[in-house]
Short mmCIF file of C-alpha atoms in Angstrom, two decimals:
data_model
loop_
_atom_site.label_atom_id
_atom_site.label_comp_id
_atom_site.label_asym_id
_atom_site.label_seq_id
_atom_site.Cartn_x
_atom_site.Cartn_y
_atom_site.Cartn_z
CA MET R 1 -83.29 37.87 -76.34
CA THR R 2 -79.66 37.42 -77.36
CA GLU R 3 -78.61 37.68 -73.70
CA TRP R 4 -81.15 35.06 -72.67
CA PHE R 5 -79.88 32.59 -75.26
CA GLN R 6 -76.29 33.32 -74.29
CA SER R 7 -77.08 32.66 -70.64
CA THR R 8 -78.37 29.14 -71.36
CA TRP R 9 -76.14 26.13 -72.02
CA MET R 10 -75.31 27.43 -75.51
CA GLY R 11 -72.68 29.93 -74.42
CA PRO R 12 -71.96 33.30 -76.06
CA ALA R 13 -71.06 32.25 -79.61
CA LEU R 14 -73.72 29.62 -80.26
CA GLY R 15 -76.32 31.62 -78.30
CA TRP R 16 -75.69 34.65 -80.47
CA PHE R 17 -75.93 32.54 -83.61
CA VAL R 18 -79.19 30.85 -82.58
CA SER R 19 -80.88 34.05 -81.43
CA THR R 20 -79.85 35.97 -84.55
CA THR R 21 -81.12 33.15 -86.76
CA ILE R 22 -84.45 33.19 -84.93
CA LEU R 23 -84.66 36.99 -85.31
CA ILE R 24 -83.93 36.73 -89.04
CA LEU R 25 -86.69 34.16 -89.42
CA MET R 26 -89.00 36.41 -87.40
CA ILE R 27 -88.50 39.06 -90.06
CA ALA R 28 -88.27 36.92 -93.19
CA LEU R 29 -91.25 34.60 -92.64
CA PRO R 30 -93.82 37.31 -91.81
CA LEU R 31 -92.37 39.28 -94.74
CA MET R 32 -93.12 36.40 -97.10
CA LEU R 33 -96.63 36.16 -95.67
CA ALA R 34 -97.01 39.93 -96.05
CA VAL R 35 -95.86 39.69 -99.67
CA ALA R 36 -98.48 37.02 -100.39
CA MET R 37 -101.22 39.13 -98.86
CA ILE R 38 -100.00 42.33 -100.47
CA ILE R 39 -100.15 40.71 -103.92
CA TYR R 40 -103.75 39.81 -103.13
CA ALA R 41 -104.43 43.38 -101.94
CA ASP R 42 -102.78 44.81 -105.05
CA ARG R 43 -104.99 42.70 -107.31
CA LYS R 44 -108.12 43.54 -105.32
CA ILE R 45 -107.44 47.29 -105.35
CA TRP R 46 -106.60 47.22 -109.02
CA ALA R 47 -109.75 45.23 -109.77
CA ALA R 48 -111.95 47.55 -107.70
CA MET R 49 -110.65 50.57 -109.62
CA ALA R 50 -111.35 48.81 -112.91
CA LEU R 51 -114.85 47.82 -111.66
CA ARG R 52 -113.94 44.14 -111.60
CA ARG R 53 -114.17 41.65 -108.74
CA GLY R 54 -110.55 40.52 -108.62
CA PRO R 55 -109.59 37.19 -107.05
CA ASN R 56 -112.68 35.85 -105.24
CA VAL R 57 -112.70 32.09 -105.68
CA VAL R 58 -109.91 30.53 -103.60
CA GLY R 59 -110.78 30.73 -99.91
CA PRO R 60 -113.13 33.28 -98.30
CA LEU R 61 -113.11 36.49 -100.42
CA GLY R 62 -110.29 34.95 -102.44
CA LEU R 63 -107.87 35.47 -99.56
CA LEU R 64 -105.94 32.29 -100.33
CA GLN R 65 -105.38 33.18 -103.99
CA SER R 66 -101.67 34.02 -103.56
CA PHE R 67 -101.03 30.75 -101.72
CA ALA R 68 -102.74 28.82 -104.49
CA ASP R 69 -100.56 30.63 -107.02
CA GLY R 70 -97.49 29.86 -104.93
CA LEU R 71 -98.37 26.18 -104.76
CA LYS R 72 -98.99 26.14 -108.50
CA VAL R 73 -95.57 27.58 -109.43
CA MET R 74 -93.85 25.26 -106.98
CA LEU R 75 -95.31 22.22 -108.70
CA GLN R 76 -94.39 23.41 -112.17
CA GLU R 77 -91.29 22.38 -114.03
CA THR R 78 -88.35 24.80 -114.12
CA ILE R 79 -87.59 25.32 -117.78
CA ILE R 80 -84.12 26.51 -118.71
CA PRO R 81 -83.80 27.65 -122.33
CA SER R 82 -81.12 25.65 -124.15
CA ALA R 83 -79.35 28.82 -125.34
CA ALA R 84 -79.30 30.36 -121.87
CA ASN R 85 -76.22 30.72 -119.76
CA ARG R 86 -77.27 28.09 -117.24
CA GLY R 87 -75.47 29.16 -114.05
CA LEU R 88 -76.20 32.86 -114.36
CA PHE R 89 -79.75 32.18 -115.47
CA LEU R 90 -80.44 30.43 -112.17
CA LEU R 91 -78.33 32.86 -110.13
CA ALA R 92 -80.30 35.96 -111.19
CA PRO R 93 -83.61 35.29 -109.37
CA ILE R 94 -81.66 34.19 -106.30
CA ILE R 95 -79.81 37.53 -106.25
CA THR R 96 -83.04 39.51 -106.63
CA PHE R 97 -84.74 37.58 -103.84
CA THR R 98 -81.78 37.62 -101.44
CA VAL R 99 -81.17 41.34 -101.88
CA ALA R 100 -84.86 42.05 -101.31
CA LEU R 101 -84.62 40.19 -97.98
CA ILE R 102 -81.26 41.44 -96.63
CA VAL R 103 -82.30 45.11 -96.73
CA TRP R 104 -84.90 44.43 -94.03
CA ALA R 105 -82.10 43.80 -91.50
CA VAL R 106 -81.76 47.51 -90.70
CA ILE R 107 -85.45 48.49 -90.74
CA PRO R 108 -86.62 49.53 -87.23
CA PHE R 109 -90.11 48.15 -86.59
CA GLY R 110 -90.41 49.94 -83.27
CA GLU R 111 -88.32 51.47 -80.54
CA GLY R 112 -85.30 49.14 -80.35
CA MET R 113 -87.02 46.54 -82.58
CA VAL R 114 -84.31 46.27 -85.19
CA LEU R 115 -82.12 43.34 -86.15
CA ALA R 116 -78.95 45.28 -86.94
CA ASP R 117 -78.84 48.73 -85.37
CA ILE R 118 -75.77 49.86 -87.34
CA ASN R 119 -74.77 53.50 -87.54
CA VAL R 120 -74.53 53.47 -91.34
CA GLY R 121 -78.03 52.01 -91.69
CA LEU R 122 -79.13 54.30 -94.50
CA LEU R 123 -75.94 53.68 -96.47
CA TYR R 124 -76.42 49.96 -95.99
CA LEU R 125 -79.90 50.33 -97.47
CA LEU R 126 -78.54 52.24 -100.46
CA ALA R 127 -75.76 49.69 -100.94
CA ALA R 128 -78.06 46.70 -100.74
CA SER R 129 -80.74 48.18 -102.96
CA SER R 130 -78.14 49.09 -105.58
CA LEU R 131 -77.33 45.37 -105.75
CA GLY R 132 -80.91 44.66 -106.77
CA VAL R 133 -80.23 45.76 -110.33
CA TYR R 134 -77.83 42.84 -110.83
CA GLY R 135 -80.65 40.31 -110.64
CA VAL R 136 -82.35 42.08 -113.52
CA ILE R 137 -79.24 42.66 -115.65
CA ILE R 138 -77.92 39.14 -115.21
CA SER R 139 -81.30 37.58 -115.96
CA GLY R 140 -81.60 39.69 -119.10
CA TRP R 141 -78.19 38.74 -120.38
CA ALA R 142 -78.26 35.09 -119.34
CA SER R 143 -81.65 34.46 -120.96
CA ASN R 144 -80.03 35.01 -124.36
CA SER R 145 -83.25 36.35 -125.75
CA LYS R 146 -83.92 39.81 -127.12
CA TYR R 147 -86.84 41.03 -125.01
CA PRO R 148 -85.21 40.21 -121.66
CA PHE R 149 -82.05 41.86 -122.92
CA TYR R 150 -83.80 45.10 -123.84
CA SER R 151 -85.53 44.99 -120.50
CA ALA R 152 -82.24 44.54 -118.66
CA LEU R 153 -80.72 47.54 -120.43
CA ARG R 154 -83.74 49.65 -119.55
CA ALA R 155 -83.70 48.50 -115.95
CA ALA R 156 -80.01 49.27 -115.49
CA ALA R 157 -80.32 52.78 -116.89
CA GLN R 158 -83.52 53.48 -114.97
CA MET R 159 -82.22 52.33 -111.60
CA VAL R 160 -78.92 54.19 -111.92
CA SER R 161 -80.78 57.39 -112.91
CA TYR R 162 -83.22 57.40 -110.04
CA GLU R 163 -80.71 56.34 -107.42
CA VAL R 164 -78.98 59.70 -107.92
CA SER R 165 -81.99 61.75 -106.88
CA ILE R 166 -82.86 59.28 -104.11
CA GLY R 167 -79.33 59.82 -102.80
CA PHE R 168 -79.85 63.58 -102.63
CA VAL R 169 -83.23 63.19 -100.93
CA LEU R 170 -81.62 60.94 -98.34
CA ILE R 171 -78.86 63.49 -97.80
CA SER R 172 -81.35 66.23 -96.91
CA VAL R 173 -83.06 63.89 -94.45
CA VAL R 174 -79.73 62.86 -92.95
CA LEU R 175 -78.71 66.51 -92.60
CA TRP R 176 -81.85 67.24 -90.64
CA ALA R 177 -81.69 64.13 -88.47
CA ASP R 178 -77.92 64.40 -88.00
CA SER R 179 -77.48 60.65 -88.33
CA PHE R 180 -77.37 57.73 -90.77
CA ASN R 181 -78.97 55.42 -88.22
CA LEU R 182 -82.61 54.75 -89.09
CA SER R 183 -83.79 54.59 -85.46
CA THR R 184 -82.16 57.96 -84.76
CA ILE R 185 -83.77 59.38 -87.89
CA VAL R 186 -87.21 58.28 -86.66
CA LEU R 187 -86.61 59.67 -83.16
CA ALA R 188 -85.45 63.00 -84.64
CA GLN R 189 -88.93 63.37 -86.15
CA GLN R 190 -90.70 63.33 -82.78
CA ALA R 191 -92.59 66.62 -82.35
CA HIS R 192 -90.64 67.95 -85.31
CA VAL R 193 -93.17 70.47 -86.66
CA PHE R 194 -94.94 72.98 -84.35
CA GLY R 195 -93.86 70.78 -81.46
CA PHE R 196 -96.59 68.20 -82.02
CA LEU R 197 -96.46 66.76 -85.55
CA ASN R 198 -94.24 63.69 -85.89
CA GLY R 199 -92.60 63.48 -89.29
CA PHE R 200 -90.22 65.31 -91.59
CA GLY R 201 -92.97 65.23 -94.22
CA PHE R 202 -94.91 67.89 -92.28
CA ASN R 203 -91.93 70.21 -92.56
CA PRO R 204 -92.58 72.55 -95.52
CA LEU R 205 -88.89 72.51 -96.42
CA LEU R 206 -88.79 68.71 -96.59
CA PHE R 207 -92.24 67.98 -98.02
CA PRO R 208 -91.14 68.42 -101.67
CA MET R 209 -88.38 65.91 -100.97
CA ALA R 210 -90.99 63.47 -99.67
CA VAL R 211 -92.85 63.80 -102.98
CA VAL R 212 -89.65 63.34 -105.02
CA PHE R 213 -88.82 60.30 -102.91
CA LEU R 214 -92.24 58.74 -103.41
CA ILE R 215 -92.03 59.11 -107.19
CA SER R 216 -88.40 57.94 -107.29
CA ALA R 217 -89.44 54.94 -105.20
CA LEU R 218 -91.99 54.05 -107.87
CA ALA R 219 -89.27 54.27 -110.51
CA GLU R 220 -86.75 52.36 -108.40
CA THR R 221 -89.12 49.44 -107.89
CA ALA R 222 -90.24 49.62 -111.55
CA ARG R 223 -93.90 50.01 -110.61
CA ALA R 224 -96.44 51.65 -112.88
CA PRO R 225 -96.19 54.29 -114.38
CA PHE R 226 -92.47 53.50 -114.64
CA ASP R 227 -92.76 49.76 -115.32
CA LEU R 228 -90.93 49.99 -118.64
CA THR R 229 -88.75 47.02 -117.78
CA GLU R 230 -91.75 44.75 -118.03
CA ALA R 231 -93.93 46.75 -120.39
CA GLU R 232 -96.07 43.92 -121.74
CA SER R 233 -97.06 45.76 -124.91
CA GLU R 234 -93.40 46.13 -125.93
CA LEU R 235 -91.32 43.52 -124.15
CA VAL R 236 -93.65 40.59 -123.38
CA ALA R 237 -92.78 40.18 -119.67
CA GLY R 238 -89.41 41.91 -119.75
CA TYR R 239 -86.54 40.17 -118.01
CA GLN R 240 -88.87 37.48 -116.63
CA THR R 241 -89.94 36.30 -120.07
CA GLU R 242 -87.85 33.12 -120.12
CA TYR R 243 -88.45 32.24 -116.46
CA SER R 244 -90.91 29.70 -115.17
CA SER R 245 -91.85 27.99 -111.96
CA MET R 246 -89.94 28.90 -108.78
CA SER R 247 -87.32 30.99 -110.57
CA PHE R 248 -90.18 33.19 -111.76
CA ALA R 249 -91.77 33.20 -108.31
CA LEU R 250 -88.52 34.39 -106.73
CA PHE R 251 -88.53 37.44 -109.02
CA TRP R 252 -92.15 38.05 -108.16
CA LEU R 253 -91.58 37.77 -104.39
CA GLY R 254 -88.43 39.91 -104.53
CA GLU R 255 -90.22 42.58 -106.50
CA TYR R 256 -93.09 42.87 -104.02
CA ALA R 257 -90.71 42.70 -101.04
CA ASN R 258 -88.93 45.68 -102.61
CA VAL R 259 -92.20 47.54 -103.00
CA LEU R 260 -92.94 46.94 -99.31
CA LEU R 261 -89.44 48.11 -98.45
CA MET R 262 -89.95 51.36 -100.35
CA CYS R 263 -93.27 51.90 -98.54
CA ALA R 264 -91.50 51.27 -95.23
CA LEU R 265 -88.74 53.70 -96.18
CA ASN R 266 -91.29 56.40 -97.02
CA ALA R 267 -92.79 55.89 -93.58
CA ILE R 268 -89.43 55.88 -91.80
CA LEU R 269 -87.78 58.80 -93.56
CA PHE R 270 -90.66 61.23 -93.82
CA TRP R 271 -93.70 60.16 -91.82
CA GLY R 272 -92.31 59.24 -88.44
CA GLY R 273 -91.79 55.46 -88.70
CA TRP R 274 -93.26 53.81 -85.62
CA LEU R 275 -94.34 57.14 -84.05
CA PRO R 276 -98.01 58.17 -84.19
CA PRO R 277 -98.62 61.10 -86.57
CA VAL R 278 -99.32 63.50 -83.69
CA ASP R 279 -97.19 63.77 -80.57
CA TRP R 280 -100.07 63.26 -78.12
CA ALA R 281 -99.66 60.90 -75.15
CA PRO R 282 -102.83 58.70 -75.60
CA LEU R 283 -101.76 57.84 -79.15
CA TYR R 284 -98.60 56.22 -77.78
CA ALA R 285 -100.83 53.61 -76.10
CA VAL R 286 -101.08 51.97 -79.52
CA PRO R 287 -97.90 49.92 -80.04
CA GLY R 288 -95.41 51.54 -82.41
CA ILE R 289 -95.30 48.54 -84.73
CA ILE R 290 -99.02 49.03 -85.51
CA TRP R 291 -98.47 52.66 -86.50
CA PHE R 292 -95.56 51.53 -88.66
CA PHE R 293 -97.59 48.82 -90.42
CA ALA R 294 -100.50 51.22 -90.89
CA LYS R 295 -98.18 53.70 -92.61
CA ILE R 296 -96.73 50.97 -94.82
CA LEU R 297 -100.23 49.89 -95.84
CA ILE R 298 -101.28 53.47 -96.62
CA PHE R 299 -98.27 53.86 -98.88
CA PHE R 300 -98.93 50.50 -100.50
CA PHE R 301 -102.46 51.66 -101.24
CA VAL R 302 -101.00 54.77 -102.86
CA PHE R 303 -98.71 52.56 -104.97
CA SER R 304 -101.66 50.41 -106.13
CA TRP R 305 -103.79 53.45 -106.72
CA ILE R 306 -101.13 54.95 -108.97
CA LYS R 307 -100.75 51.63 -110.78
CA ALA R 308 -104.47 51.51 -111.47
CA THR R 309 -104.73 55.15 -112.55
CA VAL R 310 -101.68 56.43 -114.38
CA PRO R 311 -100.68 55.40 -117.91
CA ARG R 312 -97.14 54.21 -118.53
CA TYR R 313 -94.40 56.72 -119.29
CA ARG R 314 -92.40 56.64 -122.47
CA TYR R 315 -88.73 55.82 -121.94
CA ASP R 316 -87.38 59.26 -122.89
CA GLN R 317 -89.97 60.88 -120.60
CA LEU R 318 -88.75 58.67 -117.77
CA MET R 319 -85.15 59.73 -118.35
CA ARG R 320 -86.16 63.38 -118.66
CA LEU R 321 -88.00 63.24 -115.35
CA GLY R 322 -85.04 61.63 -113.61
CA TRP R 323 -82.17 63.70 -114.97
CA LYS R 324 -83.70 67.03 -115.97
CA ILE R 325 -86.29 67.53 -113.24
CA PHE R 326 -85.61 65.45 -110.14
CA LEU R 327 -81.83 65.75 -110.16
CA PRO R 328 -81.73 69.59 -110.27
CA ILE R 329 -84.62 69.92 -107.82
CA SER R 330 -83.11 67.56 -105.27
CA LEU R 331 -79.68 69.13 -105.70
CA ILE R 332 -81.07 72.63 -105.09
CA TRP R 333 -82.99 71.29 -102.11
CA VAL R 334 -79.83 69.91 -100.55
CA PHE R 335 -78.40 73.45 -100.77
CA LEU R 336 -81.57 74.94 -99.28
CA VAL R 337 -81.79 72.45 -96.42
CA SER R 338 -78.12 72.65 -95.52
CA GLY R 339 -78.21 76.47 -95.78
CA TYR R 340 -81.24 76.65 -93.50
CA LEU R 341 -79.66 74.31 -90.96
CA MET R 342 -76.42 76.27 -91.11
CA LEU R 343 -78.33 79.47 -90.26
CA THR R 344 -80.59 78.08 -87.56
CA ARG R 345 -78.94 75.11 -85.91
CA TYR R 346 -75.25 75.77 -86.21
CA GLY R 347 -75.29 79.57 -86.00
CA ALA R 348 -73.96 81.96 -88.63
CA MET P 1 -61.26 33.05 -84.00
CA ILE P 2 -64.29 34.04 -86.01
CA GLN P 3 -62.51 37.26 -87.09
CA ALA P 4 -59.58 35.29 -88.43
CA PHE P 5 -61.93 32.92 -90.21
CA ALA P 6 -63.88 35.83 -91.74
CA PHE P 7 -60.66 37.53 -92.81
CA TYR P 8 -59.32 34.44 -94.56
CA LEU P 9 -62.70 33.79 -96.14
CA PHE P 10 -63.00 37.31 -97.57
CA ALA P 11 -59.34 37.48 -98.55
CA ALA P 12 -59.43 34.11 -100.28
CA VAL P 13 -62.58 35.03 -102.21
CA VAL P 14 -61.05 38.39 -103.24
CA ILE P 15 -57.92 36.70 -104.58
CA LEU P 16 -59.84 33.89 -106.24
CA SER P 17 -62.33 36.17 -107.93
CA GLY P 18 -59.53 38.56 -108.90
CA ALA P 19 -57.75 35.68 -110.60
CA LEU P 20 -60.95 34.53 -112.30
CA THR P 21 -61.56 38.10 -113.53
CA VAL P 22 -58.39 37.75 -115.56
CA LEU P 23 -58.78 34.11 -116.50
CA SER P 24 -62.45 34.03 -117.53
CA ARG P 25 -62.97 33.62 -121.24
CA ASN P 26 -66.26 35.44 -121.29
CA PRO P 27 -65.93 39.19 -120.57
CA VAL P 28 -69.35 39.25 -118.84
CA HIS P 29 -68.16 36.57 -116.43
CA SER P 30 -65.01 38.63 -115.86
CA VAL P 31 -67.07 41.64 -114.81
CA LEU P 32 -69.20 39.51 -112.50
CA TRP P 33 -66.07 38.08 -110.84
CA LEU P 34 -64.78 41.63 -110.48
CA ILE P 35 -68.02 42.57 -108.72
CA LEU P 36 -67.59 39.65 -106.34
CA ALA P 37 -64.06 40.88 -105.63
CA PHE P 38 -65.34 44.41 -104.85
CA PHE P 39 -68.00 42.98 -102.61
CA ASN P 40 -65.59 40.89 -100.58
CA ALA P 41 -63.15 43.79 -100.35
CA ALA P 42 -66.02 45.68 -98.70
CA GLY P 43 -66.28 42.77 -96.27
CA LEU P 44 -62.59 43.19 -95.42
CA MET P 45 -63.21 46.90 -94.78
CA VAL P 46 -66.00 46.05 -92.35
CA LEU P 47 -63.61 43.72 -90.53
CA VAL P 48 -61.09 46.53 -89.89
CA GLY P 49 -63.90 48.76 -88.61
CA ALA P 50 -64.13 51.06 -91.64
CA GLU P 51 -67.86 50.52 -92.19
CA PHE P 52 -68.28 53.84 -94.02
CA ILE P 53 -65.62 52.99 -96.60
CA ALA P 54 -67.16 49.53 -96.96
CA MET P 55 -70.59 50.96 -97.73
CA LEU P 56 -69.11 53.50 -100.15
CA LEU P 57 -67.24 50.71 -101.89
CA VAL P 58 -70.47 48.81 -102.41
CA ILE P 59 -72.56 51.86 -103.37
CA VAL P 60 -70.03 53.42 -105.75
CA TYR P 61 -68.14 50.49 -107.24
CA VAL P 62 -70.64 47.66 -107.08
CA GLY P 63 -73.78 49.77 -107.43
CA ALA P 64 -72.72 52.23 -110.10
CA VAL P 65 -69.32 51.70 -111.73
CA ALA P 66 -69.66 47.96 -112.21
CA VAL P 67 -73.22 48.32 -113.48
CA LEU P 68 -71.97 50.59 -116.25
CA PHE P 69 -69.07 48.19 -116.92
CA LEU P 70 -71.49 45.32 -117.23
CA PHE P 71 -73.76 47.47 -119.36
CA VAL P 72 -70.99 48.08 -121.90
CA VAL P 73 -69.51 44.60 -121.85
CA MET P 74 -72.92 42.97 -122.29
CA MET P 75 -73.45 44.79 -125.54
CA LEU P 76 -70.09 43.75 -126.98
CA ASP P 77 -70.03 41.33 -129.85
CA ILE P 78 -67.75 38.75 -128.32
CA ASP P 79 -65.36 36.88 -130.57
CA PHE P 80 -63.56 34.38 -128.37
CA ALA P 81 -60.91 33.36 -130.89
CA GLU P 82 -59.88 36.96 -131.49
CA LEU P 83 -59.81 37.66 -127.79
CA ARG P 84 -57.21 35.00 -127.16
CA SER P 85 -55.12 35.67 -130.28
CA GLY P 86 -53.14 38.52 -128.73
CA PHE P 87 -52.15 36.51 -125.67
CA VAL P 88 -48.57 35.79 -126.66
CA ARG P 89 -48.00 39.29 -128.01
CA TYR P 90 -49.19 41.02 -124.85
CA GLY P 91 -48.08 38.28 -122.49
CA PHE P 92 -44.59 39.73 -122.21
CA PHE P 93 -45.84 43.20 -121.20
CA GLY P 94 -48.30 41.68 -118.79
CA LEU P 95 -45.50 39.72 -117.16
CA LEU P 96 -43.38 42.88 -116.97
CA VAL P 97 -46.13 44.85 -115.25
CA ALA P 98 -46.73 41.96 -112.84
CA LEU P 99 -43.00 41.84 -112.00
CA VAL P 100 -42.84 45.59 -111.34
CA LEU P 101 -45.91 45.40 -109.09
CA ALA P 102 -44.53 42.41 -107.20
CA ALA P 103 -41.18 44.16 -106.69
CA GLU P 104 -42.92 47.29 -105.41
CA MET P 105 -45.02 45.28 -102.99
CA ILE P 106 -41.97 43.46 -101.64
CA ILE P 107 -40.06 46.72 -101.20
CA ALA P 108 -43.03 48.42 -99.53
CA GLY P 109 -43.55 45.46 -97.21
CA GLY P 110 -39.85 45.43 -96.33
CA ALA P 111 -39.82 49.17 -95.61
CA TRP P 112 -42.91 48.87 -93.48
CA SER P 113 -41.57 46.03 -91.40
CA ALA P 114 -38.16 47.72 -91.03
CA GLY P 115 -40.08 50.25 -88.94
CA SER P 116 -38.10 53.38 -89.78
CA LEU P 117 -41.26 55.03 -91.13
CA GLU P 118 -42.91 57.13 -88.42
CA LEU P 119 -45.74 54.70 -87.85
CA SER P 120 -47.45 56.81 -85.21
CA GLN P 121 -47.72 59.69 -87.70
CA ARG P 122 -49.93 57.78 -90.10
CA ALA P 123 -52.19 56.24 -87.51
CA ALA P 124 -55.95 56.61 -87.93
CA PRO P 125 -57.27 59.81 -86.34
CA THR P 126 -60.43 58.25 -84.93
CA SER P 127 -60.85 57.27 -81.35
CA GLY P 128 -62.74 53.98 -81.20
CA ASP P 129 -66.16 55.26 -80.10
CA LEU P 130 -66.59 57.99 -82.74
CA PRO P 131 -68.50 56.67 -85.78
CA ASN P 132 -66.14 56.79 -88.72
CA ILE P 133 -68.45 58.96 -90.85
CA GLU P 134 -68.13 61.70 -88.23
CA ALA P 135 -64.40 61.19 -87.88
CA MET P 136 -63.88 61.42 -91.64
CA GLY P 137 -66.24 64.36 -91.99
CA ALA P 138 -64.44 66.28 -89.27
CA LEU P 139 -61.12 65.68 -91.00
CA ILE P 140 -62.19 66.22 -94.61
CA TYR P 141 -64.08 69.44 -93.94
CA SER P 142 -61.43 71.03 -91.77
CA LYS P 143 -57.87 69.88 -92.30
CA TYR P 144 -58.18 68.67 -95.90
CA LEU P 145 -60.92 71.08 -97.03
CA TYR P 146 -59.02 72.60 -99.98
CA ILE P 147 -57.74 69.27 -101.23
CA PHE P 148 -61.24 67.85 -100.95
CA GLU P 149 -62.77 70.75 -102.87
CA ALA P 150 -60.02 70.52 -105.49
CA ALA P 151 -60.81 66.84 -105.94
CA GLY P 152 -64.47 67.74 -106.41
CA LEU P 153 -63.55 70.34 -109.04
CA VAL P 154 -61.35 67.89 -110.92
CA LEU P 155 -64.23 65.43 -111.06
CA LEU P 156 -66.62 68.15 -112.23
CA VAL P 157 -64.22 69.18 -115.00
CA ALA P 158 -63.82 65.55 -116.04
CA MET P 159 -67.59 65.11 -116.16
CA ILE P 160 -68.18 68.25 -118.21
CA GLY P 161 -65.29 67.28 -120.48
CA ALA P 162 -66.78 63.85 -121.13
CA ILE P 163 -70.16 65.38 -121.95
CA VAL P 164 -68.64 68.00 -124.28
CA LEU P 165 -66.58 65.36 -126.09
CA THR P 166 -69.42 62.94 -126.66
CA HIS P 167 -72.33 65.30 -127.16
CA ARG P 168 -73.55 65.64 -130.71
CA GLU P 169 -76.35 67.81 -131.90
CA ARG P 170 -78.62 65.88 -134.22
CA LYS P 171 -80.54 68.01 -136.71
CA ASP P 172 -82.78 65.23 -138.02
CA VAL P 173 -84.66 64.54 -134.82
CA ARG P 174 -87.47 66.58 -133.34
CA PRO P 175 -87.35 66.18 -129.59
CA GLN P 176 -90.51 66.62 -127.59
CA ASN P 177 -90.75 69.96 -125.80
CA ILE P 178 -93.25 69.41 -123.04
CA SER P 179 -93.62 73.04 -121.96
CA ASP P 180 -94.42 74.04 -125.59
CA GLN P 181 -97.08 71.34 -125.68
CA VAL P 182 -98.59 72.46 -122.41
CA LYS P 183 -98.60 76.11 -123.47
CA ARG P 184 -100.45 75.36 -126.74
CA ARG P 185 -104.07 76.56 -126.72
CA PRO P 186 -107.00 75.55 -128.95
CA GLN P 187 -107.17 79.01 -130.51
CA ASP P 188 -103.54 78.71 -131.71
CA ALA P 189 -104.05 75.25 -133.08
CA VAL P 190 -107.49 75.32 -134.68
CA ARG P 191 -108.73 77.73 -137.35
CA ASN P 192 -112.26 77.74 -138.70
CA VAL P 193 -112.50 78.78 -142.33
CA ASP P 194 -115.51 79.28 -144.57
CA GLN P 195 -113.92 78.46 -147.88
CA PRO P 196 -115.76 78.88 -151.19
CA VAL P 197 -116.17 75.69 -153.20
CA GLY P 198 -113.35 74.98 -155.64
CA GLN P 199 -110.60 76.75 -153.72
CA GLY P 200 -108.10 74.98 -151.52
CA VAL P 201 -107.43 76.00 -147.95
CA GLU P 202 -104.30 78.04 -147.48
CA LEU P 203 -102.26 76.68 -144.61
#
């Protein structure tokens, strides 16, 4: 597509700019739509598990509920508390939202369907997702209110703790795939186990890492049972307490975009990304992007399921799980994986 | 053209945010300017083709170190008047340090442009098409292996030292021991007694 634009009257520079902008919009706009629908799905699943109906009034089956909510917050007034630090207060939701969008640049949706096919893709993801915590910290501090502040402190500690074990999980995947590039990681999973199962998750040595990653992903996105940053029984609405209108909606959208990202990462790192689960020729007739979306949706269902089922952790339990259980396990696993690869792939 | 523009953009933002780090009255704003400086320094690294270093800069400094900085500074009780009171007293030393740094930079720049340093000796080892993670890995784990491991050990010692220095055993708290709780059985916890009337239960 870039070549086509560059071959028209626009020339190389402008053609590149226009085509990249169009590609970015092709990711960002469907992502926003997906976030709206996923919020609806989340509420429906949650309601079904609590034997309620969930949203069912706006549109057929309540499908338009999220759009109605979006319209509502857009028409509301943005209230800035008089004691708040004005600039930072408004900057925080923008950071959260922007960071939640920029990480999608390196996600491969199919063979060659990736905006930025950089060779440090996984590191870029880590770098960008570690920026996400700033939205929360800054909002907590700038609100100048005690509940958001507590929430910000919790969020900072929680994200830093779980990023450590996520880092080790990623290292064992990278060791096996021999690359930081996400497309290469997906391709390395083709016929990985017994010559026909696509996915590192089917590998008994990597399966525990897949579980650790799933749980760490819950903690990283502050979803239940690790949603201590917005524990409504303790902290009202956490760092979003003082926010209203669009500034609140940006947090909301960013949060769900992050949840989708973590689902996508689960699919890419452990369950074969755009590849079908089994390496069997007829299955490749289905376009890769459909397999990828199906995997994302399955993981999102798991996220909602957990949210509807599991009670919230206490803060010290959360820290114990991160530092005393996941960190040693993932560290030992890095040793195991690299030792195994040293023996088998690289010779003694 | 665009490279030059990007370089001057990043460089200008680094210098500006560096200056504002020092000049901001509010320490939290200082830390945030510092983060912006780190971030744009990573941009400069990308421009010279060191994408691995750039990502590390963002992950380590922006993602971890600066978060902890911000964490500490946010909890400070900020007294603006007191903060500025020492300005004249420390101003002289600050100026001295700045002068020394400036002199060093001028000397280093002069020596570099004089060209008597063996420039080819300190050239980057990577050939253009090798990703720089692989190039660095090949170098760190072969030529500089012992130095690299020594650096790792120093960091480990520092970490253990910090934990030993700050750890305190508190006697007045009863931490939860989850494995004890899981191991507890009804027969250990519950006792049925048939106590005659008028006598208390012995616990």
